[in-house]
């Protein structure tokens, strides 16, 4: 997804900006650009493709060097194809104002017609250029400061934006504003770094100011003023980024994804820490305490999310119904808000999101709040928009997830859902003995994940036998049906192999037609209530000469009779099993992608954080 970096200070702005853009590369992008303000001029360079290309282009461009103020951007196309003209920064008609923008200006077409009638000529197909011209129109028309022109323009705009703007005529100043798209201001010594993501700031400072929706900042080397876009001054607190640069780096692993898969024992331990009381057999979730009474009484839970987080929500449906006996629905966030959902005061909506910035999830949450639901979040990024718009919530504490394919956030989402379900279950009806079994099971989980990871080489070898196949099936039942979906998604995302995930019994209602000689079918089949049923499903695949890769519970020798390969996971209570069974599937996807020569950390067409609808 698009990334923004802005700089004002004493350093060479171009170096800070390019370095910042590189830190944002993981978000996914298709073009990049930079604008330096120097000697009363703006110098812009931009191009499709990687930041390395931009960096090379600007090497010989004198005007880009030597300045100490500038803005830069990585674009992930929404309006118009990824090319040089559509890349940001965009300028107004006079080319004296430049801006970078994340988000979407929904009424850009109307604004464009209005501006064209006034004689404006546009070069690109983007909504962003329209905003640049609009700011320019107010600026020149009223002969006002850049910040006042930005305010006037933003009042005309509907949609979402995180923007940073510079003017050639107002040296040493940048203006930043946000609505619905994150913007963070790093406050250093005599310097400021504005970015859409903390990773671009952390190497300069841990002191940050988070802009809220409809707020803006006017920043120069000597200081910063913050206000609403209606020009009402706002006092902002300086907060601390919790993550270090070291946490963001690859740590010796070949890819971020592999590093994050291997971090799971540690992050799951962190996610559990301080939350399980084995003496009192209790779960403590500080972020939910002030709503706990309301929560225990809810009549319905709606879990809403996108992508991998949606799969975590599906597991959550099993957890909350099974362990807490609360009727639970799972909704794709993108569908939820448009289908007039039945939400009332007895409903709690839980938005699940790694980034806390996914536009659809945020919109679903806002919709639910408006309808009177208790709004909860299960979020990784502290201070993210979703985290700040909920009534209460639980952080994942998974650390920054850089790999585009979500792994450690998923397992931590399952951990947090389990903790919530146990907390509610115990307050509603769960016996002390059951609670104890689950809590002890949870405390063993980090070491058990490490045991699964120890089989990475074997999993690589097994995967290697099947990477030539372009179609895979992933099947599971009960708690492990969503895990099958997640396994298929992981494989698709990074190895571009087509894969389908299904509840195992559904296979015979259609997809069984796909099975042919040698086709890989992954069965997620730990020991559980439906174990015998899944053996029958395995037989059905064998009869059609499919190749069976089974994920099974350690000690299960029976399954060896049916499967071509077995990958074992340690024994644990069934509700916890997805936290273990997903790990081999993550490794299968990773090793398949590497074997097929795919760029694991930059999968094609994907974005880490999707901040447009
Ligand atoms: C994108 C990512 C997925 C992620 C989804 C939801 O599509 O590529 O990996 O699961 O967004 O992201 P969130 O940050 O809300 O969990």
Coordinates of N, CA and C and ligand atoms in Angstrom, one line a residue, residues 306-309 353-355 358 404 406 493 607-608 610, ligand 1:
X306 N -10.5 -8.9 7.5 CA -10.2 -9.2 6.0 C -9.0 -10.1 6.0
X307 N -8.9 -10.9 4.9 CA -7.7 -11.7 4.6 C -7.5 -12.7 5.7
X308 N -6.2 -12.8 6.1 CA -5.8 -13.8 7.1 C -6.5 -13.5 8.4
X309 N -6.7 -12.2 8.7 CA -7.4 -11.9 10.0 C -8.8 -12.4 10.0
X353 N -7.4 -7.1 13.3 CA -6.5 -6.5 12.2 C -5.1 -6.5 12.7
X354 N -4.2 -7.0 11.9 CA -2.8 -6.8 12.3 C -2.4 -5.4 12.3
X355 N -2.6 -4.7 11.1 CA -2.2 -3.3 11.0 C -3.0 -2.3 11.7
X358 N -6.6 -1.3 8.1 CA -7.3 -1.9 6.9 C -8.7 -1.1 6.8
X404 N 4.7 -9.6 3.9 CA 3.4 -9.3 3.4 C 2.4 -10.4 3.7
X406 N 0.8 -12.6 6.2 CA 0.7 -12.6 7.6 C 0.9 -14.0 8.2
X493 N -0.7 -16.7 -2.0 CA -0.1 -15.4 -1.9 C 1.3 -15.3 -2.3
X607 N -0.5 -6.1 -1.1 CA 0.0 -5.0 -0.2 C -0.1 -5.5 1.2
X608 N 0.7 -5.0 2.0 CA 0.7 -5.4 3.4 C -0.5 -4.9 4.2
X610 N -4.0 -2.7 3.5 CA -4.8 -2.2 2.4 C -5.7 -1.1 3.0
Ligands
LIG1 C1 -3.9 -7.5 3.3 C2 -2.7 -8.4 3.6 C3 -3.2 -9.7 4.3 C4 -4.0 -9.3 5.6 C5 -5.2 -8.3 5.2 C6 -5.8 -7.8 6.5 O1 -4.7 -8.0 2.3 O2 -2.0 -8.8 2.4 O3 -2.1 -10.4 4.7 O4 -4.5 -10.4 6.2 O5 -4.7 -7.2 4.5 O6 -4.9 -6.9 7.1 P1 -4.9 -6.5 8.6 O7 -3.8 -5.6 8.8 O8 -6.3 -5.8 8.8 O9 -4.8 -7.7 9.5

